[in-house]
Amino acid sequence: MATRKRITVADFLAMKKRGEKISMLTAYDFRTAKLLDQAGVEGILVGDSMAMVVQGHTTTVPVTLDQLIYHGEMVVRGVERSLVVVDLPFPINHLALAELVDRAGRLLKETGCQAVKMEGGAKQAECIEAMVTAGIPVVAHVGLRPQSINLVGRYRVHRDRDVLLTDARAAQQAGAFAVVVECVPADIAAHLSADLEIPTIGIGAGAGCDGQILVTDDLLGLTTGYVPSFVKQYADLQTTMTDAVQKYCGDVRSGEFPGPDQTFT
Ligand code: KIV
């Protein structure tokens, strides 16, 4: 079977120029990554949301660099075409630039991903620049930054147009090739998107962004806890899975499974 051409950082920028929307989703394992890739998503994020979705934590803070490398590597193995981005985990803002570049470099070298994502804008411009200078493509992340939850106390919509614009412009100036815009009113996110040359990837930021990203479990109806109001649920896999498992348990109890077709003679 012919291999499909890998999507690159340059393709993201070209898509923005052509006015083509970019779709991104999260994945943390081989099977999901393969499925998303074959379904045609342009970008896959091995997000630190893994702490909540896979590990059962209440915030994204606990996930470690080694865990993101372990899962990132599985994801990359499942992907042929999508651009794979892996999150830099908390904490990073205190790091000397050389240490930060080392950590980001480990993500690229040990997973085979094409880029890293770092929460931040203007205050992180030096960090972004250092990684880009070292040859590491960076996605910035402005608006709601879940890694700061212990500092800010709650997840909220970010409405300060000037701060958002300063952050997004600084990230672009520092060399980021895309910027995630999280929990921002649609008109402000659309303004950022029109202002920037790099694509904005919105999550809870309206239709005016150059692309969209969601946590895959939210979209598939697999999330057991809180689901943000900006999520559109495209399937109800929780019900499908529960029904299947209940049927199996019933069949085991009644002796219906295994039947003749599942039995060696
Ligand atoms: O960690 C994550 O999954 C994210 C997004 C959904 C943008 O940062």
XYZ file of N, CA, C and O in Angstrom, residues 22-26 28 45 47-49 52-53 60 87 117 119 139-146 155-158 164 179-186 189-190 192-193 199-219 226-232:
276
model
N -7.735 23.634 9.606
C -6.882 22.543 10.104
C -7.612 21.820 11.229
O -8.085 22.458 12.178
N -7.722 20.491 11.125
C -8.367 19.750 12.226
C -7.305 19.010 13.034
O -6.418 18.354 12.478
N -7.406 19.149 14.357
C -6.481 18.453 15.264
C -7.284 17.758 16.360
O -8.361 18.211 16.738
N -6.758 16.643 16.843
C -7.361 15.923 17.969
C -6.241 15.387 18.854
O -5.087 15.303 18.423
N -6.594 14.965 20.047
C -5.592 14.374 20.945
C -5.562 12.863 20.770
O -6.568 12.235 20.422
N -3.273 9.380 22.766
C -2.251 9.001 23.753
C -1.780 7.555 23.534
O -0.988 7.044 24.329
N -2.272 15.757 18.778
C -1.557 16.258 19.963
C -1.538 15.184 21.041
O -2.593 14.683 21.453
N -1.382 15.356 24.268
C -1.540 16.461 25.209
C -1.269 16.033 26.642
O -1.408 14.856 27.003
N -0.950 17.043 27.464
C -0.819 16.735 28.893
C -2.195 16.472 29.513
O -2.308 16.070 30.667
N -3.263 16.673 28.723
C -4.613 16.254 29.138
C -4.625 14.750 29.423
O -5.539 14.236 30.063
N -5.463 13.714 32.865
C -6.866 13.605 33.267
C -7.552 12.441 32.551
O -8.275 11.663 33.152
N -7.312 12.329 31.240
C -8.051 11.361 30.423
C -7.589 9.924 30.674
O -8.407 9.013 30.798
N -3.978 18.729 34.731
C -2.940 18.248 33.805
C -1.549 18.280 34.442
O -0.564 17.875 33.811
N 3.105 17.600 24.066
C 3.122 18.678 25.057
C 4.382 18.650 25.921
O 4.836 17.572 26.326
N 4.504 21.396 22.052
C 3.611 22.509 22.424
C 4.007 22.993 23.806
O 4.308 22.178 24.690
N 2.686 25.796 26.798
C 1.720 26.791 27.246
C 2.460 28.110 27.430
O 3.447 28.163 28.166
N 4.486 24.856 18.970
C 3.121 25.389 19.004
C 2.990 26.104 20.350
O 3.264 25.503 21.396
N 2.589 27.385 20.323
C 2.363 28.124 21.574
C 0.912 27.884 22.027
O 0.133 27.227 21.318
N 0.558 28.388 23.201
C -0.782 28.104 23.753
C -1.197 29.298 24.604
O -0.608 29.517 25.663
N -2.176 30.077 24.128
C -2.597 31.290 24.847
C -4.054 31.178 25.277
O -4.779 30.287 24.848
N -4.472 32.147 26.118
C -5.821 32.085 26.687
C -5.769 31.238 27.937
O -4.846 31.388 28.762
N -6.710 30.327 28.079
C -6.681 29.422 29.240
C -5.475 28.494 29.141
O -5.266 27.840 28.118
N -4.695 28.467 30.218
C -3.519 27.585 30.268
C -3.712 26.636 31.439
O -3.438 27.000 32.584
N -4.164 25.418 31.168
C -4.519 24.509 32.263
C -3.382 24.204 33.240
O -3.640 23.894 34.397
N -10.867 27.226 35.921
C -10.817 27.376 34.473
C -11.834 28.446 34.086
O -12.981 28.390 34.536
N -11.432 29.429 33.275
C -12.369 30.498 32.910
C -12.100 30.969 31.484
O -11.020 30.703 30.922
N -13.073 31.701 30.946
C -12.914 32.290 29.616
C -11.994 33.515 29.734
O -12.119 34.296 30.680
N -11.068 33.648 28.791
C -10.121 34.770 28.809
C -10.563 35.843 27.820
O -10.701 35.568 26.637
N -4.176 38.930 25.038
C -4.193 37.801 24.094
C -3.414 38.142 22.826
O -2.634 37.325 22.317
N -0.508 28.497 17.058
C -0.827 28.837 18.447
C -2.212 28.309 18.804
O -3.179 28.564 18.083
N -2.260 27.529 19.886
C -3.553 27.072 20.406
C -4.172 28.246 21.169
O -3.500 28.917 21.951
N -5.456 28.489 20.886
C -6.187 29.574 21.554
C -7.330 28.924 22.328
O -8.260 28.378 21.735
N -7.225 28.940 23.664
C -8.182 28.166 24.470
C -9.100 29.076 25.287
O -8.642 29.980 25.997
N -10.402 28.787 25.191
C -11.427 29.489 25.991
C -11.340 31.006 25.831
O -11.049 31.735 26.793
N -11.600 31.445 24.622
C -11.528 32.874 24.271
C -12.799 33.208 23.479
O -13.208 32.413 22.622
N -13.447 34.354 23.737
C -14.641 34.703 22.959
C -14.349 34.699 21.455
O -13.247 35.099 21.031
N -15.353 34.299 20.682
C -15.165 34.080 19.242
C -14.650 35.325 18.520
O -13.793 35.221 17.635
N -10.900 35.756 19.227
C -10.114 34.708 18.558
C -10.063 34.958 17.043
O -9.022 34.751 16.402
N -11.177 35.438 16.488
C -11.205 35.731 15.044
C -10.259 36.893 14.738
O -9.556 36.888 13.713
N -7.520 37.666 16.454
C -6.148 37.121 16.531
C -5.800 36.403 15.225
O -4.712 36.550 14.681
N -6.764 35.608 14.755
C -6.524 34.799 13.551
C -6.264 35.688 12.342
O -5.412 35.369 11.504
N -1.130 29.842 11.902
C -2.504 29.427 12.199
C -2.842 29.413 13.689
O -2.002 29.034 14.508
N -4.063 29.831 13.990
C -4.608 29.680 15.339
C -5.390 28.372 15.359
O -6.130 28.061 14.422
N -5.199 27.594 16.417
C -5.936 26.336 16.580
C -6.832 26.529 17.804
O -6.342 26.592 18.934
N -8.113 26.657 17.578
C -9.030 27.020 18.664
C -9.569 25.822 19.428
O -9.770 24.731 18.878
N -9.790 26.051 20.731
C -10.533 25.091 21.548
C -11.393 25.960 22.463
O -10.877 26.695 23.311
N -12.689 25.960 22.206
C -13.557 26.890 22.924
C -13.271 28.318 22.498
O -13.331 29.240 23.310
N -12.963 28.511 21.215
C -12.595 29.849 20.745
C -13.334 30.225 19.450
O -12.916 31.145 18.741
N -14.414 29.525 19.146
C -15.270 29.909 18.021
C -14.770 29.461 16.660
O -13.679 28.891 16.534
N -15.595 29.783 15.658
C -15.354 29.275 14.302
C -14.366 30.118 13.503
O -13.983 29.742 12.398
N -13.937 31.258 14.064
C -13.053 32.135 13.305
C -11.588 31.736 13.369
O -10.744 32.379 12.748
N -11.272 30.677 14.118
C -9.875 30.216 14.183
C -9.511 29.495 12.892
O -10.386 29.032 12.155
N -8.201 29.367 12.647
C -7.747 28.695 11.420
C -7.870 27.182 11.520
O -7.844 26.484 10.514
N -7.964 26.680 12.739
C -8.144 25.245 12.942
C -8.856 25.013 14.253
O -9.133 25.970 14.993
N -9.148 23.768 14.531
C -9.833 23.403 15.781
C -9.136 22.194 16.378
O -8.615 21.350 15.657
N -9.183 22.110 17.710
C -8.709 20.912 18.394
C -9.699 20.557 19.497
O -10.305 21.455 20.098
N -9.899 19.263 19.723
C -10.696 18.790 20.857
C -9.982 17.603 21.477
O -9.145 16.962 20.829
N -10.329 17.307 22.718
C -9.883 16.073 23.346
C -10.749 14.954 22.756
O -11.981 15.016 22.804
N -10.109 13.950 22.174
C -10.835 12.919 21.427
C -11.888 12.208 22.285
O -12.993 11.926 21.806
N -11.558 11.937 23.533
C -12.531 11.251 24.401
C -13.813 12.067 24.574
O -14.903 11.504 24.691
N -13.690 13.403 24.595
C -14.874 14.265 24.708
C -15.740 14.123 23.458
O -16.965 13.991 23.547
N -15.089 14.168 22.306
C -15.800 14.102 21.015
C -16.503 12.755 20.820
O -17.580 12.677 20.233
N -16.606 15.673 33.890
C -17.042 16.959 33.325
C -16.618 17.090 31.851
O -15.482 16.807 31.499
N -17.579 17.543 31.041
C -17.253 17.826 29.636
C -17.536 19.311 29.388
O -18.653 19.778 29.627
N -16.533 20.062 28.922
C -16.737 21.509 28.722
C -17.863 21.803 27.719
O -18.111 21.002 26.801
N -18.502 22.961 27.887
C -19.673 23.292 27.049
C -19.295 23.521 25.586
O -20.146 23.447 24.704
N -18.017 23.783 25.302
C -17.623 24.021 23.904
C -17.443 22.729 23.107
O -17.189 22.756 21.910
N -17.575 21.580 23.777
C -17.375 20.296 23.084
C -18.626 19.905 22.310
O -19.741 20.041 22.810
N -18.449 19.438 21.072
C -19.553 18.794 20.355
C -19.295 17.296 20.407
O -18.239 16.827 19.975
